[in-house]
Amino acid sequence: MNIFVTGAGGYIGGSVALHLMKSGHRIRGLVRDAAKAERLRALGIAPVLGDLDDKELLMREARNADAVINCASSDHRPAIEALLEGLAGSGKPLLHTSGSSTVGDAVAGEVLSDKIFDEDTPMIVAEGKQARYELDRRIIDAAGAMGIRTVIICNTLIYGTGKGLHPDSVQIPVLVDHARACGIVRIVGPGLNRWATVHIDDVCALYQLALEKAPGGSFYFAENGESSLADIAVAIGKRLGISKIEGLTEEQAIAVWGLGRARYSLGSNSRIRAVRARKELGWQPGHASAIGWIEREMVV
């Protein structure tokens, strides 16, 4: 199968692209600069120089591909509209990468939420994530309205070393880098908030199953376990040999990491269960402990 992957130079996109290439697929990967393009080529991925604002390029690649996987942005609506337009009426798969911060609750690390969502639980969508939720609904609805086999993979806190050009995920490496720089493991508040977690290898396996089996209009959470940010901080401290852990106020955290990361990536609860992927696709994730990975496997 000829697959067009956006975000092929990134953490998720690069890992998914390499995984699918090793499974026998031919990959064309969208990348923004020539240096990364050559590195992708060396890995066996055909680079496509461009970005998400190039509507004609996205439409052309979508038309020419057997399947499209968007890993570049969960929120770039014009790019999604271009891919949908390019695929309209084809029945081809479009896998879109979303994220479970959609149900994040902006508690500044102060509260453990008792709300746990699966694919059939009505979502409580954070005000700042309403646009993402609406875009997800647009993609799901396009299965019937536009004749495309649309599938959404909604990832949680991903851990593990990436397989492509970019080895680091979003949340844990940010905390690790800051801890290395200042000698203190800092989190938002006391870190009572919990996130569902999933290993990048299991994410790649889910994308492959969704590509092969998922019906149009499907939505799947990706999760296998959960951890509090406080426990993640303790594990990072053990791995780095740092004993001091400090909770920042939300205002302080925003000054360090920016609003989006401080409020939605690090300070919120995002507790979900991937029921449907296991039941419908036979997904069997093999990694269950982000804490164990940090303490024993994370590169330091």
PDB file of C-alpha atoms in Angstrom, residues 6-284:
ATOM      1  CA  THR A   6       2.043  13.958   7.472  1.00  0.00           C
ATOM      2  CA  GLY A   7       4.380  14.771  10.348  1.00  0.00           C
ATOM      3  CA  ALA A   8       6.822  12.102   9.183  1.00  0.00           C
ATOM      4  CA  GLY A   9       9.713  13.982  10.796  1.00  0.00           C
ATOM      5  CA  GLY A  10       7.971  14.047  14.179  1.00  0.00           C
ATOM      6  CA  TYR A  11       7.688  11.676  17.104  1.00  0.00           C
ATOM      7  CA  ILE A  12       4.383   9.939  16.332  1.00  0.00           C
ATOM      8  CA  GLY A  13       4.486  10.330  12.559  1.00  0.00           C
ATOM      9  CA  GLY A  14       8.060   9.167  12.249  1.00  0.00           C
ATOM     10  CA  SER A  15       7.448   6.137  14.450  1.00  0.00           C
ATOM     11  CA  VAL A  16       4.257   5.153  12.630  1.00  0.00           C
ATOM     12  CA  ALA A  17       5.882   5.673   9.232  1.00  0.00           C
ATOM     13  CA  LEU A  18       8.888   3.465  10.083  1.00  0.00           C
ATOM     14  CA  HIS A  19       6.650   0.812  11.604  1.00  0.00           C
ATOM     15  CA  LEU A  20       4.444   0.631   8.524  1.00  0.00           C
ATOM     16  CA  MET A  21       7.414   0.704   6.168  1.00  0.00           C
ATOM     17  CA  LYS A  22       8.921  -2.283   7.971  1.00  0.00           C
ATOM     18  CA  SER A  23       5.548  -4.020   7.573  1.00  0.00           C
ATOM     19  CA  GLY A  24       5.902  -3.773   3.799  1.00  0.00           C
ATOM     20  CA  HIS A  25       4.137  -0.514   2.939  1.00  0.00           C
ATOM     21  CA  ARG A  26       5.614   2.265   0.797  1.00  0.00           C
ATOM     22  CA  ILE A  27       5.650   5.596   2.628  1.00  0.00           C
ATOM     23  CA  ARG A  28       5.693   9.164   1.396  1.00  0.00           C
ATOM     24  CA  GLY A  29       6.329  11.499   4.321  1.00  0.00           C
ATOM     25  CA  LEU A  30       5.553  15.211   4.572  1.00  0.00           C
ATOM     26  CA  VAL A  31       8.472  17.182   5.993  1.00  0.00           C
ATOM     27  CA  ARG A  32       9.203  20.897   6.144  1.00  0.00           C
ATOM     28  CA  ASP A  33      12.946  21.193   5.524  1.00  0.00           C
ATOM     29  CA  ALA A  34      15.502  19.714   3.158  1.00  0.00           C
ATOM     30  CA  ALA A  35      17.815  18.357   5.860  1.00  0.00           C
ATOM     31  CA  LYS A  36      15.051  16.268   7.386  1.00  0.00           C
ATOM     32  CA  ALA A  37      13.980  15.220   3.915  1.00  0.00           C
ATOM     33  CA  GLU A  38      17.380  13.669   3.248  1.00  0.00           C
ATOM     34  CA  ARG A  39      17.355  11.925   6.630  1.00  0.00           C
ATOM     35  CA  LEU A  40      13.936  10.461   5.832  1.00  0.00           C
ATOM     36  CA  ARG A  41      15.185   9.301   2.457  1.00  0.00           C
ATOM     37  CA  ALA A  42      18.075   7.516   4.150  1.00  0.00           C
ATOM     38  CA  LEU A  43      15.548   5.610   6.270  1.00  0.00           C
ATOM     39  CA  GLY A  44      13.686   4.470   3.175  1.00  0.00           C
ATOM     40  CA  ILE A  45      10.828   6.985   3.282  1.00  0.00           C
ATOM     41  CA  ALA A  46      10.178   9.123   0.209  1.00  0.00           C
ATOM     42  CA  PRO A  47      10.177  12.736   1.465  1.00  0.00           C
ATOM     43  CA  VAL A  48       7.575  15.272   0.366  1.00  0.00           C
ATOM     44  CA  LEU A  49       8.783  18.821   0.995  1.00  0.00           C
ATOM     45  CA  GLY A  50       5.968  21.073   2.139  1.00  0.00           C
ATOM     46  CA  ASP A  51       3.725  22.008   5.032  1.00  0.00           C
ATOM     47  CA  LEU A  52       0.124  21.871   6.203  1.00  0.00           C
ATOM     48  CA  ASP A  53      -0.732  25.189   4.591  1.00  0.00           C
ATOM     49  CA  ASP A  54      -0.066  23.876   1.065  1.00  0.00           C
ATOM     50  CA  LYS A  55      -3.586  22.832   0.080  1.00  0.00           C
ATOM     51  CA  GLU A  56      -2.774  21.750  -3.464  1.00  0.00           C
ATOM     52  CA  LEU A  57       0.113  19.550  -2.329  1.00  0.00           C
ATOM     53  CA  LEU A  58      -2.029  17.855   0.342  1.00  0.00           C
ATOM     54  CA  MET A  59      -4.878  17.230  -2.078  1.00  0.00           C
ATOM     55  CA  ARG A  60      -2.523  15.834  -4.712  1.00  0.00           C
ATOM     56  CA  GLU A  61      -0.778  13.492  -2.286  1.00  0.00           C
ATOM     57  CA  ALA A  62      -4.118  12.315  -0.887  1.00  0.00           C
ATOM     58  CA  ARG A  63      -5.473  11.547  -4.367  1.00  0.00           C
ATOM     59  CA  ASN A  64      -2.360   9.593  -5.322  1.00  0.00           C
ATOM     60  CA  ALA A  65      -2.086   7.596  -2.082  1.00  0.00           C
ATOM     61  CA  ASP A  66      -3.869   4.390  -1.105  1.00  0.00           C
ATOM     62  CA  ALA A  67      -4.186   5.724   2.445  1.00  0.00           C
ATOM     63  CA  VAL A  68      -3.395   8.908   4.375  1.00  0.00           C
ATOM     64  CA  ILE A  69      -2.285   9.215   7.995  1.00  0.00           C
ATOM     65  CA  ASN A  70      -2.250  12.660   9.591  1.00  0.00           C
ATOM     66  CA  CYS A  71       0.253  12.845  12.440  1.00  0.00           C
ATOM     67  CA  ALA A  72       1.309  16.461  11.963  1.00  0.00           C
ATOM     68  CA  SER A  73      -1.344  18.339  13.928  1.00  0.00           C
ATOM     69  CA  SER A  74      -4.541  17.502  15.793  1.00  0.00           C
ATOM     70  CA  ASP A  75      -5.855  21.027  15.310  1.00  0.00           C
ATOM     71  CA  HIS A  76      -5.012  22.254  11.789  1.00  0.00           C
ATOM     72  CA  ARG A  77      -8.465  22.361  10.223  1.00  0.00           C
ATOM     73  CA  PRO A  78      -7.459  23.693   6.760  1.00  0.00           C
ATOM     74  CA  ALA A  79      -5.055  20.766   6.314  1.00  0.00           C
ATOM     75  CA  ILE A  80      -7.743  18.274   7.265  1.00  0.00           C
ATOM     76  CA  GLU A  81     -10.223  19.893   4.888  1.00  0.00           C
ATOM     77  CA  ALA A  82      -7.645  19.625   2.093  1.00  0.00           C
ATOM     78  CA  LEU A  83      -7.043  15.924   2.800  1.00  0.00           C
ATOM     79  CA  LEU A  84     -10.788  15.256   2.970  1.00  0.00           C
ATOM     80  CA  GLU A  85     -11.294  17.040  -0.336  1.00  0.00           C
ATOM     81  CA  GLY A  86      -8.493  15.056  -1.941  1.00  0.00           C
ATOM     82  CA  LEU A  87      -9.949  11.753  -0.703  1.00  0.00           C
ATOM     83  CA  ALA A  88     -13.645  12.522  -1.282  1.00  0.00           C
ATOM     84  CA  GLY A  89     -15.576   9.624  -2.774  1.00  0.00           C
ATOM     85  CA  SER A  90     -12.569   7.305  -2.829  1.00  0.00           C
ATOM     86  CA  GLY A  91     -13.383   5.019   0.104  1.00  0.00           C
ATOM     87  CA  LYS A  92      -9.715   5.229   1.075  1.00  0.00           C
ATOM     88  CA  PRO A  93      -8.580   5.347   4.719  1.00  0.00           C
ATOM     89  CA  LEU A  94      -7.777   8.615   6.466  1.00  0.00           C
ATOM     90  CA  LEU A  95      -6.308   8.076   9.929  1.00  0.00           C
ATOM     91  CA  HIS A  96      -6.222  11.230  12.020  1.00  0.00           C
ATOM     92  CA  THR A  97      -4.210  11.734  15.201  1.00  0.00           C
ATOM     93  CA  SER A  98      -6.083  13.378  18.059  1.00  0.00           C
ATOM     94  CA  GLY A  99      -5.194  13.715  21.734  1.00  0.00           C
ATOM     95  CA  SER A 100      -6.960  13.066  25.008  1.00  0.00           C
ATOM     96  CA  SER A 101      -6.258  16.529  26.405  1.00  0.00           C
ATOM     97  CA  THR A 102      -9.668  17.143  24.812  1.00  0.00           C
ATOM     98  CA  VAL A 103     -11.113  15.818  28.083  1.00  0.00           C
ATOM     99  CA  GLY A 104      -8.448  17.466  30.241  1.00  0.00           C
ATOM    100  CA  ASP A 105      -9.772  19.468  33.161  1.00  0.00           C
ATOM    101  CA  ALA A 106      -7.247  22.239  33.975  1.00  0.00           C
ATOM    102  CA  VAL A 107      -6.935  21.534  37.713  1.00  0.00           C
ATOM    103  CA  ALA A 108      -3.323  22.769  38.029  1.00  0.00           C
ATOM    104  CA  GLY A 109      -2.277  19.412  39.490  1.00  0.00           C
ATOM    105  CA  GLU A 110      -4.401  19.966  42.588  1.00  0.00           C
ATOM    106  CA  VAL A 111      -7.196  17.414  42.097  1.00  0.00           C
ATOM    107  CA  LEU A 112      -7.504  13.749  41.149  1.00  0.00           C
ATOM    108  CA  SER A 113     -10.582  13.520  38.960  1.00  0.00           C
ATOM    109  CA  ASP A 114     -12.944  10.574  39.301  1.00  0.00           C
ATOM    110  CA  LYS A 115     -14.087  10.977  35.686  1.00  0.00           C
ATOM    111  CA  ILE A 116     -12.849   8.186  33.419  1.00  0.00           C
ATOM    112  CA  PHE A 117     -13.882   8.141  29.772  1.00  0.00           C
ATOM    113  CA  ASP A 118     -14.077   5.373  27.218  1.00  0.00           C
ATOM    114  CA  GLU A 119     -15.255   5.644  23.622  1.00  0.00           C
ATOM    115  CA  ASP A 120     -18.917   5.375  24.607  1.00  0.00           C
ATOM    116  CA  THR A 121     -18.781   7.814  27.534  1.00  0.00           C
ATOM    117  CA  PRO A 122     -20.151  11.286  26.761  1.00  0.00           C
ATOM    118  CA  MET A 123     -17.143  13.588  26.690  1.00  0.00           C
ATOM    119  CA  ILE A 124     -16.731  16.619  28.917  1.00  0.00           C
ATOM    120  CA  VAL A 125     -14.683  18.846  26.644  1.00  0.00           C
ATOM    121  CA  ALA A 126     -12.428  21.573  28.025  1.00  0.00           C
ATOM    122  CA  GLU A 127     -13.258  25.049  26.749  1.00  0.00           C
ATOM    123  CA  GLY A 128      -9.816  25.415  25.218  1.00  0.00           C
ATOM    124  CA  LYS A 129     -10.208  22.111  23.345  1.00  0.00           C
ATOM    125  CA  GLN A 130     -13.642  22.618  21.819  1.00  0.00           C
ATOM    126  CA  ALA A 131     -12.194  23.280  18.359  1.00  0.00           C
ATOM    127  CA  ARG A 132     -10.323  19.966  18.458  1.00  0.00           C
ATOM    128  CA  TYR A 133     -13.466  18.110  19.472  1.00  0.00           C
ATOM    129  CA  GLU A 134     -15.433  19.723  16.644  1.00  0.00           C
ATOM    130  CA  LEU A 135     -12.707  18.821  14.140  1.00  0.00           C
ATOM    131  CA  ASP A 136     -12.773  15.206  15.338  1.00  0.00           C
ATOM    132  CA  ARG A 137     -16.541  15.171  14.783  1.00  0.00           C
ATOM    133  CA  ARG A 138     -16.072  16.635  11.294  1.00  0.00           C
ATOM    134  CA  ILE A 139     -13.684  13.812  10.407  1.00  0.00           C
ATOM    135  CA  ILE A 140     -15.969  11.115  11.793  1.00  0.00           C
ATOM    136  CA  ASP A 141     -18.970  12.525   9.936  1.00  0.00           C
ATOM    137  CA  ALA A 142     -16.992  12.602   6.679  1.00  0.00           C
ATOM    138  CA  ALA A 143     -17.144   8.806   6.540  1.00  0.00           C
ATOM    139  CA  GLY A 144     -20.788   8.954   5.542  1.00  0.00           C
ATOM    140  CA  ALA A 145     -20.947  12.402   4.009  1.00  0.00           C
ATOM    141  CA  MET A 146     -17.859  12.157   1.802  1.00  0.00           C
ATOM    142  CA  GLY A 147     -17.248   8.442   1.236  1.00  0.00           C
ATOM    143  CA  ILE A 148     -13.922   8.210   3.102  1.00  0.00           C
ATOM    144  CA  ARG A 149     -12.901   5.524   5.620  1.00  0.00           C
ATOM    145  CA  THR A 150     -12.071   8.019   8.351  1.00  0.00           C
ATOM    146  CA  VAL A 151     -10.572   6.813  11.637  1.00  0.00           C
ATOM    147  CA  ILE A 152      -9.449   8.801  14.668  1.00  0.00           C
ATOM    148  CA  ILE A 153      -6.734   7.567  17.016  1.00  0.00           C
ATOM    149  CA  CYS A 154      -6.925   9.611  20.217  1.00  0.00           C
ATOM    150  CA  ASN A 155      -3.614   9.169  22.007  1.00  0.00           C
ATOM    151  CA  THR A 156      -2.941   9.765  25.685  1.00  0.00           C
ATOM    152  CA  LEU A 157       0.422  10.449  27.340  1.00  0.00           C
ATOM    153  CA  ILE A 158       2.829   8.599  25.063  1.00  0.00           C
ATOM    154  CA  TYR A 159       6.174   7.370  26.367  1.00  0.00           C
ATOM    155  CA  GLY A 160       9.088   5.423  24.901  1.00  0.00           C
ATOM    156  CA  THR A 161      11.797   6.375  22.430  1.00  0.00           C
ATOM    157  CA  GLY A 162      10.570   7.318  18.962  1.00  0.00           C
ATOM    158  CA  LYS A 163      11.639   5.175  16.017  1.00  0.00           C
ATOM    159  CA  GLY A 164      12.038   7.943  13.445  1.00  0.00           C
ATOM    160  CA  LEU A 165      13.921  11.228  13.303  1.00  0.00           C
ATOM    161  CA  HIS A 166      12.478  12.612  16.548  1.00  0.00           C
ATOM    162  CA  PRO A 167      12.988  10.408  19.622  1.00  0.00           C
ATOM    163  CA  ASP A 168      11.094  12.410  22.253  1.00  0.00           C
ATOM    164  CA  SER A 169       7.395  12.620  23.096  1.00  0.00           C
ATOM    165  CA  VAL A 170       5.762  15.701  24.629  1.00  0.00           C
ATOM    166  CA  GLN A 171       5.219  15.389  28.371  1.00  0.00           C
ATOM    167  CA  ILE A 172       7.878  13.279  30.084  1.00  0.00           C
ATOM    168  CA  PRO A 173      10.884  14.651  28.107  1.00  0.00           C
ATOM    169  CA  VAL A 174       9.812  18.231  28.938  1.00  0.00           C
ATOM    170  CA  LEU A 175       9.938  17.431  32.649  1.00  0.00           C
ATOM    171  CA  VAL A 176      13.234  15.554  32.251  1.00  0.00           C
ATOM    172  CA  ASP A 177      14.934  18.353  30.317  1.00  0.00           C
ATOM    173  CA  HIS A 178      13.869  20.927  32.892  1.00  0.00           C
ATOM    174  CA  ALA A 179      15.044  18.710  35.757  1.00  0.00           C
ATOM    175  CA  ARG A 180      18.439  18.238  34.126  1.00  0.00           C
ATOM    176  CA  ALA A 181      18.800  21.987  33.642  1.00  0.00           C
ATOM    177  CA  CYS A 182      17.941  23.083  37.179  1.00  0.00           C
ATOM    178  CA  GLY A 183      18.599  20.016  39.339  1.00  0.00           C
ATOM    179  CA  ILE A 184      14.986  19.913  40.559  1.00  0.00           C
ATOM    180  CA  VAL A 185      12.111  17.812  39.229  1.00  0.00           C
ATOM    181  CA  ARG A 186       9.295  20.326  38.810  1.00  0.00           C
ATOM    182  CA  ILE A 187       5.638  19.587  38.126  1.00  0.00           C
ATOM    183  CA  VAL A 188       2.381  21.548  38.259  1.00  0.00           C
ATOM    184  CA  GLY A 189       1.044  21.723  41.815  1.00  0.00           C
ATOM    185  CA  PRO A 190       1.316  18.555  43.923  1.00  0.00           C
ATOM    186  CA  GLY A 191       0.812  16.361  40.840  1.00  0.00           C
ATOM    187  CA  LEU A 192      -2.341  14.643  42.074  1.00  0.00           C
ATOM    188  CA  ASN A 193      -3.671  14.668  38.509  1.00  0.00           C
ATOM    189  CA  ARG A 194      -3.468  11.445  36.509  1.00  0.00           C
ATOM    190  CA  TRP A 195      -3.002  10.724  32.829  1.00  0.00           C
ATOM    191  CA  ALA A 196      -3.660   7.549  30.911  1.00  0.00           C
ATOM    192  CA  THR A 197      -0.432   6.374  29.280  1.00  0.00           C
ATOM    193  CA  VAL A 198       0.625   4.317  26.267  1.00  0.00           C
ATOM    194  CA  HIS A 199       3.962   3.186  24.837  1.00  0.00           C
ATOM    195  CA  ILE A 200       4.921   4.350  21.341  1.00  0.00           C
ATOM    196  CA  ASP A 201       5.367   0.762  20.123  1.00  0.00           C
ATOM    197  CA  ASP A 202       1.783  -0.010  21.112  1.00  0.00           C
ATOM    198  CA  VAL A 203       0.622   3.177  19.412  1.00  0.00           C
ATOM    199  CA  CYS A 204       2.261   2.053  16.159  1.00  0.00           C
ATOM    200  CA  ALA A 205       0.602  -1.349  16.425  1.00  0.00           C
ATOM    201  CA  LEU A 206      -2.790   0.337  16.874  1.00  0.00           C
ATOM    202  CA  TYR A 207      -2.326   2.515  13.780  1.00  0.00           C
ATOM    203  CA  GLN A 208      -1.542  -0.584  11.737  1.00  0.00           C
ATOM    204  CA  LEU A 209      -4.617  -2.421  13.017  1.00  0.00           C
ATOM    205  CA  ALA A 210      -6.795   0.629  12.357  1.00  0.00           C
ATOM    206  CA  LEU A 211      -5.414   0.896   8.830  1.00  0.00           C
ATOM    207  CA  GLU A 212      -6.192  -2.760   8.169  1.00  0.00           C
ATOM    208  CA  LYS A 213      -9.483  -3.255  10.002  1.00  0.00           C
ATOM    209  CA  ALA A 214     -11.236  -0.140  11.297  1.00  0.00           C
ATOM    210  CA  PRO A 215     -14.577   0.784   9.724  1.00  0.00           C
ATOM    211  CA  GLY A 216     -15.221   4.333   8.573  1.00  0.00           C
ATOM    212  CA  GLY A 217     -16.284   6.802  11.224  1.00  0.00           C
ATOM    213  CA  SER A 218     -14.362   5.028  13.997  1.00  0.00           C
ATOM    214  CA  PHE A 219     -12.884   6.623  17.114  1.00  0.00           C
ATOM    215  CA  TYR A 220     -10.336   4.815  19.283  1.00  0.00           C
ATOM    216  CA  PHE A 221      -8.575   5.857  22.451  1.00  0.00           C
ATOM    217  CA  ALA A 222      -4.986   4.595  22.821  1.00  0.00           C
ATOM    218  CA  GLU A 223      -4.209   3.674  26.439  1.00  0.00           C
ATOM    219  CA  ASN A 224      -2.622   0.957  28.558  1.00  0.00           C
ATOM    220  CA  GLY A 225      -2.330   2.092  32.171  1.00  0.00           C
ATOM    221  CA  GLU A 226      -2.186   5.456  33.924  1.00  0.00           C
ATOM    222  CA  SER A 227       0.091   7.409  36.260  1.00  0.00           C
ATOM    223  CA  SER A 228      -0.104  10.511  38.398  1.00  0.00           C
ATOM    224  CA  LEU A 229       2.261  13.346  37.608  1.00  0.00           C
ATOM    225  CA  ALA A 230       3.610  13.046  41.154  1.00  0.00           C
ATOM    226  CA  ASP A 231       4.583   9.410  40.551  1.00  0.00           C
ATOM    227  CA  ILE A 232       6.124  10.353  37.218  1.00  0.00           C
ATOM    228  CA  ALA A 233       8.174  13.036  38.989  1.00  0.00           C
ATOM    229  CA  VAL A 234       9.426  10.539  41.584  1.00  0.00           C
ATOM    230  CA  ALA A 235      10.440   8.103  38.829  1.00  0.00           C
ATOM    231  CA  ILE A 236      12.276  10.851  36.943  1.00  0.00           C
ATOM    232  CA  GLY A 237      14.093  11.801  40.134  1.00  0.00           C
ATOM    233  CA  LYS A 238      15.202   8.215  40.691  1.00  0.00           C
ATOM    234  CA  ARG A 239      16.413   7.848  37.121  1.00  0.00           C
ATOM    235  CA  LEU A 240      18.330  11.142  37.155  1.00  0.00           C
ATOM    236  CA  GLY A 241      19.562  10.901  40.729  1.00  0.00           C
ATOM    237  CA  ILE A 242      17.657  14.030  41.776  1.00  0.00           C
ATOM    238  CA  SER A 243      15.987  14.007  45.171  1.00  0.00           C
ATOM    239  CA  LYS A 244      14.226  17.371  45.169  1.00  0.00           C
ATOM    240  CA  ILE A 245      10.716  17.567  43.711  1.00  0.00           C
ATOM    241  CA  GLU A 246       8.873  20.869  43.575  1.00  0.00           C
ATOM    242  CA  GLY A 247       5.313  21.783  42.641  1.00  0.00           C
ATOM    243  CA  LEU A 248       4.836  25.026  40.735  1.00  0.00           C
ATOM    244  CA  THR A 249       1.718  27.155  40.731  1.00  0.00           C
ATOM    245  CA  GLU A 250      -0.068  27.220  37.404  1.00  0.00           C
ATOM    246  CA  GLU A 251       1.189  30.759  36.839  1.00  0.00           C
ATOM    247  CA  GLN A 252       4.767  29.670  37.464  1.00  0.00           C
ATOM    248  CA  ALA A 253       4.330  26.603  35.243  1.00  0.00           C
ATOM    249  CA  ILE A 254       2.958  28.708  32.398  1.00  0.00           C
ATOM    250  CA  ALA A 255       6.034  30.927  32.637  1.00  0.00           C
ATOM    251  CA  VAL A 256       8.237  27.825  32.288  1.00  0.00           C
ATOM    252  CA  TRP A 257       6.358  25.698  29.743  1.00  0.00           C
ATOM    253  CA  GLY A 258       3.724  27.949  28.183  1.00  0.00           C
ATOM    254  CA  LEU A 259      -0.043  27.881  28.630  1.00  0.00           C
ATOM    255  CA  GLY A 260      -0.868  24.803  26.573  1.00  0.00           C
ATOM    256  CA  ARG A 261       1.690  22.515  28.142  1.00  0.00           C
ATOM    257  CA  ALA A 262       1.275  23.795  31.686  1.00  0.00           C
ATOM    258  CA  ARG A 263      -2.523  23.689  31.724  1.00  0.00           C
ATOM    259  CA  TYR A 264      -3.430  20.807  29.415  1.00  0.00           C
ATOM    260  CA  SER A 265      -0.342  18.583  29.081  1.00  0.00           C
ATOM    261  CA  LEU A 266       0.996  18.695  32.640  1.00  0.00           C
ATOM    262  CA  GLY A 267      -1.634  20.176  34.966  1.00  0.00           C
ATOM    263  CA  SER A 268      -4.793  18.316  33.941  1.00  0.00           C
ATOM    264  CA  ASN A 269      -6.382  14.935  34.466  1.00  0.00           C
ATOM    265  CA  SER A 270      -6.907  12.899  31.316  1.00  0.00           C
ATOM    266  CA  ARG A 271      -8.206   9.514  32.394  1.00  0.00           C
ATOM    267  CA  ILE A 272      -9.472   7.313  29.586  1.00  0.00           C
ATOM    268  CA  ARG A 273      -9.804   3.627  28.763  1.00  0.00           C
ATOM    269  CA  ALA A 274      -9.213   2.148  25.305  1.00  0.00           C
ATOM    270  CA  VAL A 275     -12.105  -0.304  25.308  1.00  0.00           C
ATOM    271  CA  ARG A 276     -13.028  -0.231  21.633  1.00  0.00           C
ATOM    272  CA  ALA A 277      -9.548  -0.832  20.184  1.00  0.00           C
ATOM    273  CA  ARG A 278      -9.190  -4.007  22.206  1.00  0.00           C
ATOM    274  CA  LYS A 279     -12.700  -5.234  21.438  1.00  0.00           C
ATOM    275  CA  GLU A 280     -13.050  -4.292  17.774  1.00  0.00           C
ATOM    276  CA  LEU A 281      -9.485  -4.499  16.495  1.00  0.00           C
ATOM    277  CA  GLY A 282      -7.947  -7.083  18.811  1.00  0.00           C
ATOM    278  CA  TRP A 283      -5.312  -4.591  19.970  1.00  0.00           C
ATOM    279  CA  GLN A 284      -3.097  -6.132  22.662  1.00  0.00           C
TER     280      GLN A 284
END
